[in-house]
Amino acid sequence: MLSENPKKVLVLLMTMDWSKLSFAYQDTNCHIRYTWKNGQWDRGELVKSPYINLHIAATALHYGQAAFEGMKAFRDKAGNVRVFRAEMNAARINSSARQIMMAEIPEDLFMDAVKRVVKANMEFVPPYGTGATLYIRPLLFGSGPQIGVNPAKEYTFIILVTPVGAYYKGGLTPMRAIVFDDHDRAAPFGTGHVKLGGNYAASLLPHHLAHEAGFPMDLYLDPVEHKYVEEFGTSNFLAITKDGKYVTSKSPSILPSVTNDGLCKLAEHLGMPVERRRIAFEELETFAEIAACGTAVVITPVNEIVRGSKVIKVGPREGCGPVLQNLYNHYTAIQWGDEKDVFAWLTPID
Ligand SMILES: *Cc1c(COP(=O)(O)O)cnc(C)c1O
């Protein structure tokens, strides 16, 4: 395998222009693929081709029986490669699997799969200092045929990896968000709390409409009353109160974000009170700082939220507020190995 050749690793590390990478798929050496049949998972194999030969009646295609995850591998200053909180993603994909009746993935199989696929693609883990990372995308779906609406009898679990660039080339840049009163991303007792492909299909049109209206982000309210703040299209909502509390939404229809969980732990560690509770839309204008959080970007400051004719301005016009900036700095320093991994969030690959 290419990656077992240290010279090739070195050549790629030296010749790639890591600073030009964006968040886009790029081919690597291989992905890893497992099949579940007759009640058990096979041993998995590294597959070079980025194509799958799939049955035309696979449940993933017809009935959306599919869930995915997103996490990252980081290369530290000494060159070591570590994955960030992969056990959380293992737990979450199994919570998704249970919700839509897919075969679950034992945590040790999941962790082993992550290590194998990253190891086989070592030269695609960007060097320290570029801000770029190796994005890891696990995907679990029904690959067995089924014409009646029933769970598949066969499942495929793959993990693909692809290098992605630093989201912020300069400092953290604040963005505007829009609230639509004629779109919801999830139903009250639906599937908003699990990471299903179908949830994203439902969000494509409102996301497009937001973009067309000049907003990079859309903020969803609770689907029952449109009274409480839920989350952004692909990231959780968090705010800092004027007296320095970390506040984030509590609702059965939001996705439990690994980033939000980590930021809450970090905030508590730094002595900040943390509140997980309902947040009324009217409360937005009382906050000192607002942000979205997720794996891809960690923190996106939000300085303006628009709903119909109402415009709410929060935090500094330019850049990021001081509390969020401080959380961001500590969080990313742990990821890059520049600060002590006090919560044991990193798993070495070697
Ligand atoms: C994936 C996702 C997030 C972010 O979760 P992280 O684990 O922090 O990446 C937030 N909201 C939704 C709807 C998501 O699908």
GROMACS .gro file of C-alpha atoms and ligand atoms in nm:
model
  365
    1MET     CA    1   0.000   0.000   0.000
    2LEU     CA    2   0.116   0.350  -0.091
    3SER     CA    3   0.104   0.477   0.267
    4GLU     CA    4   0.348   0.212   0.390
    5ASN     CA    5   0.618   0.381   0.188
    6PRO     CA    6   0.767   0.655   0.411
    7LYS     CA    7   0.925   0.831   0.111
    8LYS     CA    8   0.587   0.869  -0.059
    9VAL     CA    9   0.440   1.011   0.265
   10LEU     CA   10   0.717   1.266   0.278
   11VAL     CA   11   0.683   1.362  -0.088
   12LEU     CA   12   0.309   1.422  -0.057
   13LEU     CA   13   0.348   1.618   0.268
   14MET     CA   14   0.598   1.841   0.093
   15THR     CA   15   0.428   1.887  -0.243
   16MET     CA   16   0.057   1.931  -0.157
   17ASP     CA   17  -0.063   2.289  -0.125
   18TRP     CA   18  -0.252   2.231   0.201
   19SER     CA   19  -0.338   2.599   0.239
   20LYS     CA   20  -0.555   2.585  -0.076
   21LEU     CA   21  -0.770   2.292   0.041
   22SER     CA   22  -1.139   2.360   0.091
   23PHE     CA   23  -1.419   2.144   0.235
   24ALA     CA   24  -1.454   1.926  -0.074
   25TYR     CA   25  -1.411   1.557  -0.149
   26GLN     CA   26  -1.071   1.459  -0.272
   27ASP     CA   27  -0.966   1.106  -0.362
   28THR     CA   28  -0.732   0.925  -0.123
   29ASN     CA   29  -0.573   0.578  -0.128
   30CYS     CA   30  -0.879   0.389  -0.015
   31HIS     CA   31  -1.183   0.368   0.210
   32ILE     CA   32  -1.272   0.085   0.446
   33ARG     CA   33  -1.584  -0.125   0.390
   34TYR     CA   34  -1.768  -0.380   0.606
   35THR     CA   35  -2.079  -0.585   0.531
   36TRP     CA   36  -2.334  -0.712   0.783
   37LYS     CA   37  -2.518  -1.027   0.677
   38ASN     CA   38  -2.682  -1.317   0.862
   39GLY     CA   39  -2.645  -1.139   1.193
   40GLN     CA   40  -2.279  -1.047   1.180
   41TRP     CA   41  -2.018  -0.808   1.048
   42ASP     CA   42  -1.737  -0.931   0.825
   43ARG     CA   43  -1.373  -0.835   0.890
   44GLY     CA   44  -1.381  -0.536   0.656
   45GLU     CA   45  -1.148  -0.450   0.372
   46LEU     CA   46  -0.964  -0.149   0.237
   47VAL     CA   47  -1.109  -0.065  -0.104
   48LYS     CA   48  -0.927   0.151  -0.358
   49SER     CA   49  -1.222   0.239  -0.582
   50PRO     CA   50  -1.450   0.519  -0.457
   51TYR     CA   51  -1.751   0.344  -0.618
   52ILE     CA   52  -1.996   0.095  -0.469
   53ASN     CA   53  -2.176  -0.175  -0.664
   54LEU     CA   54  -2.520  -0.151  -0.505
   55HIS     CA   55  -2.844  -0.347  -0.545
   56ILE     CA   56  -3.110  -0.139  -0.724
   57ALA     CA   57  -3.360  -0.216  -0.444
   58ALA     CA   58  -3.127  -0.120  -0.156
   59THR     CA   59  -3.332   0.037   0.126
   60ALA     CA   60  -3.090   0.330   0.153
   61LEU     CA   61  -3.182   0.440  -0.198
   62HIS     CA   62  -3.560   0.404  -0.168
   63TYR     CA   63  -3.642   0.456   0.196
   64GLY     CA   64  -3.350   0.659   0.323
   65GLN     CA   65  -3.220   0.391   0.559
   66ALA     CA   66  -2.884   0.566   0.605
   67ALA     CA   67  -2.691   0.750   0.875
   68PHE     CA   68  -2.352   0.918   0.877
   69GLU     CA   69  -2.094   1.075   1.105
   70GLY     CA   70  -1.822   1.338   1.081
   71MET     CA   71  -1.497   1.369   1.275
   72LYS     CA   72  -1.134   1.461   1.222
   73ALA     CA   73  -0.774   1.342   1.255
   74PHE     CA   74  -0.508   1.596   1.354
   75ARG     CA   75  -0.133   1.590   1.310
   76ASP     CA   76   0.048   1.745   1.606
   77LYS     CA   77   0.375   1.939   1.607
   78ALA     CA   78   0.580   1.620   1.653
   79GLY     CA   79   0.402   1.459   1.355
   80ASN     CA   80   0.178   1.221   1.555
   81VAL     CA   81  -0.169   1.161   1.415
   82ARG     CA   82  -0.464   1.146   1.654
   83VAL     CA   83  -0.841   1.122   1.605
   84PHE     CA   84  -1.069   1.341   1.810
   85ARG     CA   85  -1.347   1.182   2.022
   86ALA     CA   86  -1.426   0.897   1.783
   87GLU     CA   87  -1.601   0.698   2.062
   88MET     CA   88  -1.868   0.973   2.067
   89ASN     CA   89  -1.930   0.920   1.696
   90ALA     CA   90  -1.946   0.544   1.750
   91ALA     CA   91  -2.215   0.591   2.014
   92ARG     CA   92  -2.406   0.837   1.798
   93ILE     CA   93  -2.410   0.626   1.480
   94ASN     CA   94  -2.550   0.340   1.691
   95SER     CA   95  -2.819   0.566   1.828
   96SER     CA   96  -2.903   0.652   1.465
   97ALA     CA   97  -2.893   0.280   1.375
   98ARG     CA   98  -3.143   0.190   1.650
   99GLN     CA   99  -3.381   0.467   1.543
  100ILE     CA  100  -3.409   0.340   1.185
  101MET     CA  101  -3.360  -0.032   1.258
  102MET     CA  102  -3.013  -0.083   1.112
  103ALA     CA  103  -2.750  -0.326   1.242
  104GLU     CA  104  -2.538  -0.164   1.517
  105ILE     CA  105  -2.160  -0.138   1.501
  106PRO     CA  106  -1.965  -0.262   1.805
  107GLU     CA  107  -1.747   0.021   1.940
  108ASP     CA  108  -1.425  -0.180   1.904
  109LEU     CA  109  -1.505  -0.254   1.539
  110PHE     CA  110  -1.576   0.115   1.480
  111MET     CA  111  -1.251   0.228   1.646
  112ASP     CA  112  -1.051  -0.036   1.461
  113ALA     CA  113  -1.206   0.074   1.131
  114VAL     CA  114  -1.111   0.438   1.200
  115LYS     CA  115  -0.751   0.341   1.280
  116ARG     CA  116  -0.716   0.112   0.977
  117VAL     CA  117  -0.847   0.363   0.727
  118VAL     CA  118  -0.646   0.656   0.866
  119LYS     CA  119  -0.329   0.443   0.877
  120ALA     CA  120  -0.381   0.348   0.514
  121ASN     CA  121  -0.409   0.716   0.423
  122MET     CA  122  -0.136   0.867   0.642
  123GLU     CA  123   0.009   1.087   0.369
  124PHE     CA  124  -0.328   1.262   0.339
  125VAL     CA  125  -0.323   1.380   0.700
  126PRO     CA  126  -0.213   1.741   0.651
  127PRO     CA  127   0.095   1.873   0.832
  128TYR     CA  128   0.073   2.064   1.160
  129GLY     CA  129   0.054   2.439   1.117
  130THR     CA  130  -0.157   2.442   0.800
  131GLY     CA  131  -0.487   2.430   0.989
  132ALA     CA  132  -0.589   2.150   0.753
  133THR     CA  133  -0.710   1.812   0.885
  134LEU     CA  134  -0.816   1.469   0.766
  135TYR     CA  135  -1.195   1.460   0.765
  136ILE     CA  136  -1.335   1.117   0.854
  137ARG     CA  137  -1.681   1.027   0.728
  138PRO     CA  138  -1.840   0.701   0.852
  139LEU     CA  139  -2.155   0.594   0.667
  140LEU     CA  140  -2.396   0.314   0.755
  141PHE     CA  141  -2.680   0.213   0.524
  142GLY     CA  142  -2.921  -0.059   0.425
  143SER     CA  143  -2.770  -0.226   0.120
  144GLY     CA  144  -2.997  -0.530   0.103
  145PRO     CA  145  -3.296  -0.530  -0.137
  146GLN     CA  146  -3.645  -0.466  -0.004
  147ILE     CA  147  -3.944  -0.351  -0.204
  148GLY     CA  148  -4.194  -0.349   0.081
  149VAL     CA  149  -4.119  -0.088   0.345
  150ASN     CA  150  -3.906  -0.294   0.584
  151PRO     CA  151  -3.554  -0.274   0.723
  152ALA     CA  152  -3.288  -0.431   0.500
  153LYS     CA  153  -3.139  -0.773   0.576
  154GLU     CA  154  -2.792  -0.652   0.476
  155TYR     CA  155  -2.597  -0.342   0.585
  156THR     CA  156  -2.285  -0.170   0.458
  157PHE     CA  157  -2.058   0.033   0.682
  158ILE     CA  158  -1.791   0.240   0.514
  159ILE     CA  159  -1.551   0.506   0.635
  160LEU     CA  160  -1.408   0.743   0.379
  161VAL     CA  161  -1.141   1.000   0.458
  162THR     CA  162  -1.051   1.317   0.273
  163PRO     CA  163  -0.820   1.608   0.361
  164VAL     CA  164  -0.999   1.938   0.427
  165GLY     CA  165  -0.859   2.287   0.461
  166ALA     CA  166  -0.876   2.526   0.755
  167TYR     CA  167  -1.217   2.691   0.745
  168TYR     CA  168  -1.091   3.027   0.867
  169LYS     CA  169  -0.791   3.144   0.672
  170GLY     CA  170  -0.773   3.455   0.893
  171GLY     CA  171  -0.950   3.497   1.229
  172LEU     CA  172  -1.302   3.385   1.314
  173THR     CA  173  -1.547   3.570   1.090
  174PRO     CA  174  -1.902   3.641   1.211
  175MET     CA  175  -2.196   3.547   0.991
  176ARG     CA  176  -2.564   3.630   0.954
  177ALA     CA  177  -2.842   3.378   1.002
  178ILE     CA  178  -3.205   3.375   0.887
  179VAL     CA  179  -3.509   3.218   1.054
  180PHE     CA  180  -3.785   3.080   0.829
  181ASP     CA  181  -4.131   3.040   0.974
  182ASP     CA  182  -4.241   2.815   0.687
  183HIS     CA  183  -3.970   2.547   0.719
  184ASP     CA  184  -3.872   2.302   0.994
  185ARG     CA  185  -3.576   2.064   0.987
  186ALA     CA  186  -3.725   1.805   1.222
  187ALA     CA  187  -4.058   1.696   1.370
  188PRO     CA  188  -4.119   1.694   1.749
  189PHE     CA  189  -4.111   1.314   1.778
  190GLY     CA  190  -3.927   1.257   1.452
  191THR     CA  191  -3.561   1.196   1.372
  192GLY     CA  192  -3.395   1.532   1.448
  193HIS     CA  193  -3.193   1.381   1.733
  194VAL     CA  194  -3.012   1.132   1.509
  195LYS     CA  195  -2.776   1.195   1.219
  196LEU     CA  196  -2.969   1.063   0.920
  197GLY     CA  197  -2.914   1.143   0.554
  198GLY     CA  198  -3.287   1.212   0.526
  199ASN     CA  199  -3.266   1.503   0.772
  200TYR     CA  200  -3.022   1.668   0.537
  201ALA     CA  201  -3.241   1.611   0.232
  202ALA     CA  202  -3.515   1.800   0.421
  203SER     CA  203  -3.277   2.089   0.489
  204LEU     CA  204  -3.149   2.142   0.134
  205LEU     CA  205  -3.428   2.369   0.012
  206PRO     CA  206  -3.438   2.604   0.314
  207HIS     CA  207  -3.058   2.615   0.308
  208HIS     CA  208  -3.067   2.713  -0.059
  209LEU     CA  209  -3.333   2.978   0.009
  210ALA     CA  210  -3.122   3.120   0.292
  211HIS     CA  211  -2.822   3.145   0.060
  212GLU     CA  212  -3.025   3.314  -0.210
  213ALA     CA  213  -3.141   3.570   0.046
  214GLY     CA  214  -2.776   3.637   0.137
  215PHE     CA  215  -2.753   3.433   0.458
  216PRO     CA  216  -2.486   3.164   0.495
  217MET     CA  217  -2.679   3.008   0.784
  218ASP     CA  218  -3.037   2.918   0.870
  219LEU     CA  219  -3.159   2.897   1.230
  220TYR     CA  220  -3.448   2.665   1.316
  221LEU     CA  221  -3.708   2.718   1.586
  222ASP     CA  222  -3.891   2.446   1.772
  223PRO     CA  223  -4.129   2.270   1.533
  224VAL     CA  224  -4.430   2.288   1.769
  225GLU     CA  225  -4.470   2.657   1.849
  226HIS     CA  226  -4.185   2.834   1.669
  227LYS     CA  227  -4.116   2.996   2.003
  228TYR     CA  228  -3.782   2.846   2.109
  229VAL     CA  229  -3.444   2.835   1.938
  230GLU     CA  230  -3.341   2.485   1.825
  231GLU     CA  231  -3.025   2.481   1.614
  232PHE     CA  232  -2.868   2.595   1.289
  233GLY     CA  233  -2.903   2.380   0.975
  234THR     CA  234  -2.591   2.173   1.039
  235SER     CA  235  -2.465   2.298   1.376
  236ASN     CA  236  -2.583   2.351   1.734
  237PHE     CA  237  -2.676   2.687   1.883
  238LEU     CA  238  -2.486   2.836   2.175
  239ALA     CA  239  -2.481   3.176   2.341
  240ILE     CA  240  -2.290   3.362   2.609
  241THR     CA  241  -2.500   3.569   2.848
  242LYS     CA  242  -2.396   3.918   2.961
  243ASP     CA  243  -2.300   3.770   3.299
  244GLY     CA  244  -2.075   3.508   3.137
  245LYS     CA  245  -2.287   3.192   3.130
  246TYR     CA  246  -2.270   2.934   2.850
  247VAL     CA  247  -2.627   2.865   2.731
  248THR     CA  248  -2.732   2.605   2.475
  249SER     CA  249  -3.071   2.475   2.357
  250LYS     CA  250  -3.239   2.172   2.506
  251SER     CA  251  -3.490   1.996   2.284
  252PRO     CA  252  -3.573   1.638   2.183
  253SER     CA  253  -3.546   1.733   1.814
  254ILE     CA  254  -3.189   1.870   1.801
  255LEU     CA  255  -2.880   1.668   1.716
  256PRO     CA  256  -2.649   1.614   2.014
  257SER     CA  257  -2.330   1.777   1.881
  258VAL     CA  258  -1.993   1.640   1.990
  259THR     CA  259  -1.847   1.991   1.959
  260ASN     CA  260  -2.116   2.139   2.182
  261ASP     CA  261  -2.056   1.867   2.441
  262GLY     CA  262  -1.684   1.942   2.435
  263LEU     CA  263  -1.731   2.318   2.457
  264CYS     CA  264  -1.966   2.271   2.756
  265LYS     CA  265  -1.705   2.058   2.934
  266LEU     CA  266  -1.436   2.310   2.854
  267ALA     CA  267  -1.652   2.604   2.969
  268GLU     CA  268  -1.715   2.429   3.303
  269HIS     CA  269  -1.345   2.352   3.331
  270LEU     CA  270  -1.276   2.724   3.284
  271GLY     CA  271  -1.522   2.806   3.562
  272MET     CA  272  -1.819   2.917   3.350
  273PRO     CA  273  -2.173   2.814   3.449
  274VAL     CA  274  -2.333   2.602   3.174
  275GLU     CA  275  -2.708   2.592   3.110
  276ARG     CA  276  -2.886   2.349   2.879
  277ARG     CA  277  -3.241   2.476   2.855
  278ARG     CA  278  -3.513   2.611   2.632
  279ILE     CA  279  -3.419   2.946   2.482
  280ALA     CA  280  -3.707   3.171   2.378
  281PHE     CA  281  -3.659   3.356   2.049
  282GLU     CA  282  -3.709   3.688   2.238
  283GLU     CA  283  -3.409   3.607   2.457
  284LEU     CA  284  -3.169   3.628   2.160
  285GLU     CA  285  -3.126   4.004   2.187
  286THR     CA  286  -3.016   3.978   2.549
  287PHE     CA  287  -2.706   3.768   2.472
  288ALA     CA  288  -2.352   3.905   2.461
  289GLU     CA  289  -2.230   3.651   2.203
  290ILE     CA  290  -2.395   3.390   1.982
  291ALA     CA  291  -2.239   3.111   1.777
  292ALA     CA  292  -2.295   2.792   1.584
  293CYS     CA  293  -2.077   2.492   1.665
  294GLY     CA  294  -1.987   2.172   1.482
  295THR     CA  295  -1.693   1.952   1.381
  296ALA     CA  296  -1.620   2.119   1.047
  297VAL     CA  297  -1.566   2.472   1.183
  298VAL     CA  298  -1.574   2.434   1.567
  299ILE     CA  299  -1.722   2.783   1.625
  300THR     CA  300  -1.892   3.024   1.384
  301PRO     CA  301  -1.976   3.355   1.553
  302VAL     CA  302  -2.321   3.485   1.455
  303ASN     CA  303  -2.365   3.862   1.472
  304GLU     CA  304  -2.708   3.905   1.315
  305ILE     CA  305  -3.029   3.702   1.312
  306VAL     CA  306  -3.315   3.801   1.084
  307ARG     CA  307  -3.675   3.679   1.112
  308GLY     CA  308  -3.923   3.851   0.881
  309SER     CA  309  -3.885   4.223   0.947
  310LYS     CA  310  -3.711   4.168   1.280
  311VAL     CA  311  -3.332   4.213   1.287
  312ILE     CA  312  -3.137   4.113   1.598
  313LYS     CA  313  -2.778   4.225   1.628
  314VAL     CA  314  -2.552   4.054   1.880
  315GLY     CA  315  -2.184   4.075   1.973
  316PRO     CA  316  -1.908   4.257   1.788
  317ARG     CA  317  -1.962   4.364   1.424
  318GLU     CA  318  -1.623   4.228   1.324
  319GLY     CA  319  -1.440   3.923   1.453
  320CYS     CA  320  -1.541   3.710   1.746
  321GLY     CA  321  -1.648   3.800   2.099
  322PRO     CA  322  -1.385   3.741   2.372
  323VAL     CA  323  -1.554   3.450   2.551
  324LEU     CA  324  -1.614   3.246   2.236
  325GLN     CA  325  -1.266   3.327   2.109
  326ASN     CA  326  -1.117   3.198   2.435
  327LEU     CA  327  -1.320   2.874   2.415
  328TYR     CA  328  -1.219   2.831   2.051
  329ASN     CA  329  -0.851   2.882   2.131
  330HIS     CA  330  -0.847   2.621   2.409
  331TYR     CA  331  -1.058   2.370   2.216
  332THR     CA  332  -0.843   2.383   1.902
  333ALA     CA  333  -0.519   2.386   2.108
  334ILE     CA  334  -0.626   2.053   2.261
  335GLN     CA  335  -0.710   1.916   1.914
  336TRP     CA  336  -0.367   2.013   1.777
  337GLY     CA  337  -0.185   1.879   2.081
  338ASP     CA  338  -0.063   2.225   2.186
  339GLU     CA  339  -0.246   2.206   2.516
  340LYS     CA  340  -0.276   1.916   2.759
  341ASP     CA  341  -0.551   1.671   2.662
  342VAL     CA  342  -0.714   1.701   3.006
  343PHE     CA  343  -1.035   1.524   2.899
  344ALA     CA  344  -0.859   1.238   2.712
  345TRP     CA  345  -1.025   1.333   2.384
  346LEU     CA  346  -0.751   1.215   2.148
  347THR     CA  347  -0.680   0.859   2.028
  348PRO     CA  348  -0.338   0.795   1.870
  349ILE     CA  349  -0.339   0.619   1.534
  350ASP     CA  350   0.006   0.464   1.546
  351LIG     C1  351  -2.361   1.688   1.272
  351LIG     C2  352  -2.457   1.792   1.318
  351LIG     C3  353  -2.421   1.889   1.413
  351LIG     C4  354  -2.280   1.903   1.466
  351LIG     O1  355  -2.238   1.794   1.540
  351LIG     P1  356  -2.084   1.772   1.572
  351LIG     O2  357  -2.081   1.638   1.634
  351LIG     O3  358  -2.042   1.880   1.664
  351LIG     O4  359  -2.013   1.780   1.442
  351LIG     C5  360  -2.518   1.977   1.455
  351LIG     N1  361  -2.644   1.974   1.407
  351LIG     C6  362  -2.682   1.884   1.314
  351LIG     C7  363  -2.821   1.887   1.264
  351LIG     C8  364  -2.591   1.790   1.268
  351LIG     O5  365  -2.628   1.701   1.177
   0.00000   0.00000   0.00000
